[in-house]
Coordinates of N, CA and C in Angstrom, one line a residue:
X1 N 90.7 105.6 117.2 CA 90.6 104.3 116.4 C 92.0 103.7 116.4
X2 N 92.0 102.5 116.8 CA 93.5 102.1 116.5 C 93.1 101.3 115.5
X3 N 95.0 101.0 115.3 CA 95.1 100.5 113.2 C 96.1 99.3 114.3
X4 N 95.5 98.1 113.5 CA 96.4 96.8 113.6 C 97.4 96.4 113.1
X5 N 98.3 97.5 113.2 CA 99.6 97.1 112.3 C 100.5 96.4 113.1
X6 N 100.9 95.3 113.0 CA 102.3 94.4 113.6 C 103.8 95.0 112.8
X7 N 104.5 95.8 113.7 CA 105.9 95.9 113.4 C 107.2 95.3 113.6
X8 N 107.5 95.1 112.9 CA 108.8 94.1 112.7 C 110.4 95.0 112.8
X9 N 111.0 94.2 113.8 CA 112.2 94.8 114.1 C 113.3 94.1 112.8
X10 N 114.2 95.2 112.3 CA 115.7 94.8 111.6 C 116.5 94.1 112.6
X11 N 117.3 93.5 111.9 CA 118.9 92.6 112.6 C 119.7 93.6 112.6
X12 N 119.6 95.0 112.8 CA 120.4 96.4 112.8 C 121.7 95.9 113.4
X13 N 121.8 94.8 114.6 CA 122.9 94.6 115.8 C 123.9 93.8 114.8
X14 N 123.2 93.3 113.9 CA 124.5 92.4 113.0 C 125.4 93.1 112.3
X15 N 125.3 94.6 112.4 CA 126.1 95.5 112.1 C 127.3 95.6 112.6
X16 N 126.8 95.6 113.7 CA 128.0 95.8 114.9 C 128.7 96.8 114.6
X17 N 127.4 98.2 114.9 CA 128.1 99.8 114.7 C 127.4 100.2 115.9
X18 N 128.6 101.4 116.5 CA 128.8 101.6 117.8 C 127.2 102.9 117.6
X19 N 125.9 102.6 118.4 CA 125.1 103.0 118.8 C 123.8 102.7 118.0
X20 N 124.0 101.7 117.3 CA 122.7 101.4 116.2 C 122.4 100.2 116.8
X21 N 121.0 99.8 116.8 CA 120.6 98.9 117.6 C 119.2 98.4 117.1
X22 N 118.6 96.9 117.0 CA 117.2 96.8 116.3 C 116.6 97.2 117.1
X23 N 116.6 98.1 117.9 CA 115.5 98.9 118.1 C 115.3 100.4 117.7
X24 N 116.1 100.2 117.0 CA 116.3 102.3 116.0 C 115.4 102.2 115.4
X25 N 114.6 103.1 115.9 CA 113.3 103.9 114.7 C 114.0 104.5 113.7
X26 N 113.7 103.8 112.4 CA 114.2 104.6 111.1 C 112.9 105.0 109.9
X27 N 113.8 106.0 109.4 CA 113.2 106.9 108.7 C 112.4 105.9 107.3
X28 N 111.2 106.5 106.5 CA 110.7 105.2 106.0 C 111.5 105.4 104.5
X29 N 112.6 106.5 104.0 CA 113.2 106.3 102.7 C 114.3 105.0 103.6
X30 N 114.6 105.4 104.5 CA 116.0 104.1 105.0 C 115.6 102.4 104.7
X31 N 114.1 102.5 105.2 CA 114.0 101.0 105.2 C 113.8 100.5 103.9
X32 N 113.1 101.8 103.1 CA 112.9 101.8 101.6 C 113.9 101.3 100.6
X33 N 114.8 102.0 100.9 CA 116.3 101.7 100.6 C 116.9 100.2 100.7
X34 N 116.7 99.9 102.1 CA 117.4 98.4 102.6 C 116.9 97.4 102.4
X35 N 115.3 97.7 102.2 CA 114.8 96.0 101.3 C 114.6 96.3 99.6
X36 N 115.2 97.3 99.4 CA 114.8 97.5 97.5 C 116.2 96.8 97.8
X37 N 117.7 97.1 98.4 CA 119.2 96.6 98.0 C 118.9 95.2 99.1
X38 N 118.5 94.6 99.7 CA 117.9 93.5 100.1 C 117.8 92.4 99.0
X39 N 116.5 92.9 98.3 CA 116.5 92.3 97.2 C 116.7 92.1 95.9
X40 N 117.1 93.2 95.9 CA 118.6 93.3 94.7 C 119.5 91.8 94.7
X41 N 120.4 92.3 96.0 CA 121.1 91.2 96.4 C 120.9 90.4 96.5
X42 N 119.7 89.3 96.9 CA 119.2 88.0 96.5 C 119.1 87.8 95.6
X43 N 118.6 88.5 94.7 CA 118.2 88.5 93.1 C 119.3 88.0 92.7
X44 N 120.7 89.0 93.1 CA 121.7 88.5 92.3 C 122.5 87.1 92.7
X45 N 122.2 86.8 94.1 CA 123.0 85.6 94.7 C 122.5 84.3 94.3
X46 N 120.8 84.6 94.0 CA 120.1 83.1 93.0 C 120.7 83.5 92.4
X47 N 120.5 84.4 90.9 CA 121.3 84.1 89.7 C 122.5 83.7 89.8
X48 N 123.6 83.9 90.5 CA 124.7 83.6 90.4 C 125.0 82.1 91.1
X49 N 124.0 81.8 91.6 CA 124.1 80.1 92.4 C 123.5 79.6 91.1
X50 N 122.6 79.9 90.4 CA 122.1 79.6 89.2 C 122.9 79.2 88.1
X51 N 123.8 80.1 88.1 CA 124.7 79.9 87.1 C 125.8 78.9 87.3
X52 N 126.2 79.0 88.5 CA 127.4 77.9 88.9 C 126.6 76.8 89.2
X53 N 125.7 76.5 88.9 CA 124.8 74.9 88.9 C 124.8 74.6 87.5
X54 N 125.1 75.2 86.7 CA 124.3 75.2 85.1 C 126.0 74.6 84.7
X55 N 127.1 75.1 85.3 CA 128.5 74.6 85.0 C 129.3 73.4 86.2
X56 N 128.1 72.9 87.0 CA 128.7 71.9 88.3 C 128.9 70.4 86.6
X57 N 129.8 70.0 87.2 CA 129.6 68.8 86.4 C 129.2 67.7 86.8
X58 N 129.1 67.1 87.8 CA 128.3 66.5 88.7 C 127.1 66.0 89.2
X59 N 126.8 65.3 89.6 CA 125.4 65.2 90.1 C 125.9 66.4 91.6
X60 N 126.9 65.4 92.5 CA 127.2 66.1 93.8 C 127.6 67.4 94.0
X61 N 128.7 67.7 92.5 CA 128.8 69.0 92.4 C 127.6 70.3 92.5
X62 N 126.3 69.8 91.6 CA 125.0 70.5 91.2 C 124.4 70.8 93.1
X63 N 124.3 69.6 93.8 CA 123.7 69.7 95.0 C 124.4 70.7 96.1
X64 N 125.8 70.7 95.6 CA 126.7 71.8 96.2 C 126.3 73.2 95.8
X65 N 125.6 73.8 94.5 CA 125.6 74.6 94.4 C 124.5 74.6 93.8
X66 N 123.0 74.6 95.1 CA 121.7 74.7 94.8 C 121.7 75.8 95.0
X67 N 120.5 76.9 94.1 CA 120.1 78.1 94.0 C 119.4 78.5 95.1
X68 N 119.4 77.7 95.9 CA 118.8 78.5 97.4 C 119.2 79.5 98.0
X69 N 121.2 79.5 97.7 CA 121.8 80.0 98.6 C 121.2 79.4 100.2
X70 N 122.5 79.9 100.8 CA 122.8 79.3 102.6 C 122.7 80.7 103.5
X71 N 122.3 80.1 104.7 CA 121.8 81.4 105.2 C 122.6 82.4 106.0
X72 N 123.8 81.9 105.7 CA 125.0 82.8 105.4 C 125.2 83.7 104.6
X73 N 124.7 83.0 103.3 CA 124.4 84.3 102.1 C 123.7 85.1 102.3
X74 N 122.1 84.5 102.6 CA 121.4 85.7 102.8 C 121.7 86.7 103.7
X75 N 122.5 86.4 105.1 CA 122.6 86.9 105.7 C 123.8 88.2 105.6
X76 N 124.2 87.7 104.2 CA 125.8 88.5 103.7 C 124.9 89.5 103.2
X77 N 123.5 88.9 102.2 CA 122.6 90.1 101.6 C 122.4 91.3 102.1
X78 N 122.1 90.8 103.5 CA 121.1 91.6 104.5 C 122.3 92.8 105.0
X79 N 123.1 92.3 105.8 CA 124.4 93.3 106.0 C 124.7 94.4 105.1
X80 N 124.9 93.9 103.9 CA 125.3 94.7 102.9 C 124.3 95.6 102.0
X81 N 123.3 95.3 102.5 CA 122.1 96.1 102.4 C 121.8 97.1 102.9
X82 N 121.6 96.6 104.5 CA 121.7 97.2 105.9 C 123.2 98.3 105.7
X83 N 123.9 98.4 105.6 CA 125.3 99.4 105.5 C 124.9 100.2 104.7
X84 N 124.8 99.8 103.5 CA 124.5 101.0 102.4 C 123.6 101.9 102.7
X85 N 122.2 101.5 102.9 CA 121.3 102.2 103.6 C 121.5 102.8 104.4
X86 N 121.9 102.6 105.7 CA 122.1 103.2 106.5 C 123.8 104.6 106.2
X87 N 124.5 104.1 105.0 CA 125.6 105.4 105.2 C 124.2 106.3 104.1
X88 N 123.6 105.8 103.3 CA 122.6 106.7 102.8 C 121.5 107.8 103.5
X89 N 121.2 107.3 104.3 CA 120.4 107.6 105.7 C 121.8 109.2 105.9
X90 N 122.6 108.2 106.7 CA 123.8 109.6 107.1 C 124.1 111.0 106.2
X91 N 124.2 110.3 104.7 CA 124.4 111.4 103.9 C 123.2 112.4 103.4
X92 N 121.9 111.8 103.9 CA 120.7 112.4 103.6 C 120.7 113.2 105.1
X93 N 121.0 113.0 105.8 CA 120.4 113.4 107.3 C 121.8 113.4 108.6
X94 N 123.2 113.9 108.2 CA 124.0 114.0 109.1 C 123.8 114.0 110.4
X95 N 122.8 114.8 110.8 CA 122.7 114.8 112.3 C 121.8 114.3 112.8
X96 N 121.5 113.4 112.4 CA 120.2 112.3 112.6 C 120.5 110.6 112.2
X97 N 121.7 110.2 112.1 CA 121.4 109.6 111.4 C 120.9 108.7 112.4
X98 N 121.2 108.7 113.4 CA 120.5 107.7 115.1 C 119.7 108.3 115.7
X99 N 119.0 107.9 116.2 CA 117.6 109.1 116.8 C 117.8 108.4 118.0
X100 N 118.1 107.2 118.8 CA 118.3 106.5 119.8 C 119.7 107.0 120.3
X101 N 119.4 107.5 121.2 CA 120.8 108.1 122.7 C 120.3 107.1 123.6
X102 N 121.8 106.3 123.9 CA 122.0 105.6 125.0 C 122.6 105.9 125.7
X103 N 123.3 107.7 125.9 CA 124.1 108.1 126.8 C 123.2 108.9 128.4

């Protein structure tokens, strides 16, 4: 019987660490890890855009600092997500932390 699951690859390459690649099969505490600190870190990047809109004095100032965040930010989220997790990963599992050999 097959199961219709659609899998979705991480932006692992935005790492830019020498043998990790979005195509690394990871462990399911790792990924667990990287969208719980994922969205942590959004959590906190609204609030804090939230906050600096509440003190813009401005009309133009306020529009500068909409709570959407830019996809810079998010993508500052995602990195700093992605790292943690992943030295978590290493400290849980030293000799594993890459299961993908490109040599």
């Amino acid at each position: 019987e097959m199961l219709n699951i659609h899998a979705a690859r991480l932006p692992l390459d935005e790492l830019h660490v020498k043998n990790l690649t979005s195509e690394e099969p990871l462990n399911v505490d790792c990924v667990m890890e990287l969208m719980q600190r994922w969205w942590w870190n959004c959590d906190r990047l609204l609030k804090d855009n939230a906050s600096r809109e509440m003190h813009a004095v401005g009309k133009d100032e306020r529009e500068k600092h909409n709570n959407r965040g830019t996809k810079e930010d998010y993508r500052r989220c995602f990195i700093e997500a992605a790292a943690w997790a992943m030295k978590s990963q290493r400290d849980r599992h030293p000799n594993r932390t890459v299961h993908i050999n490109n040599k």
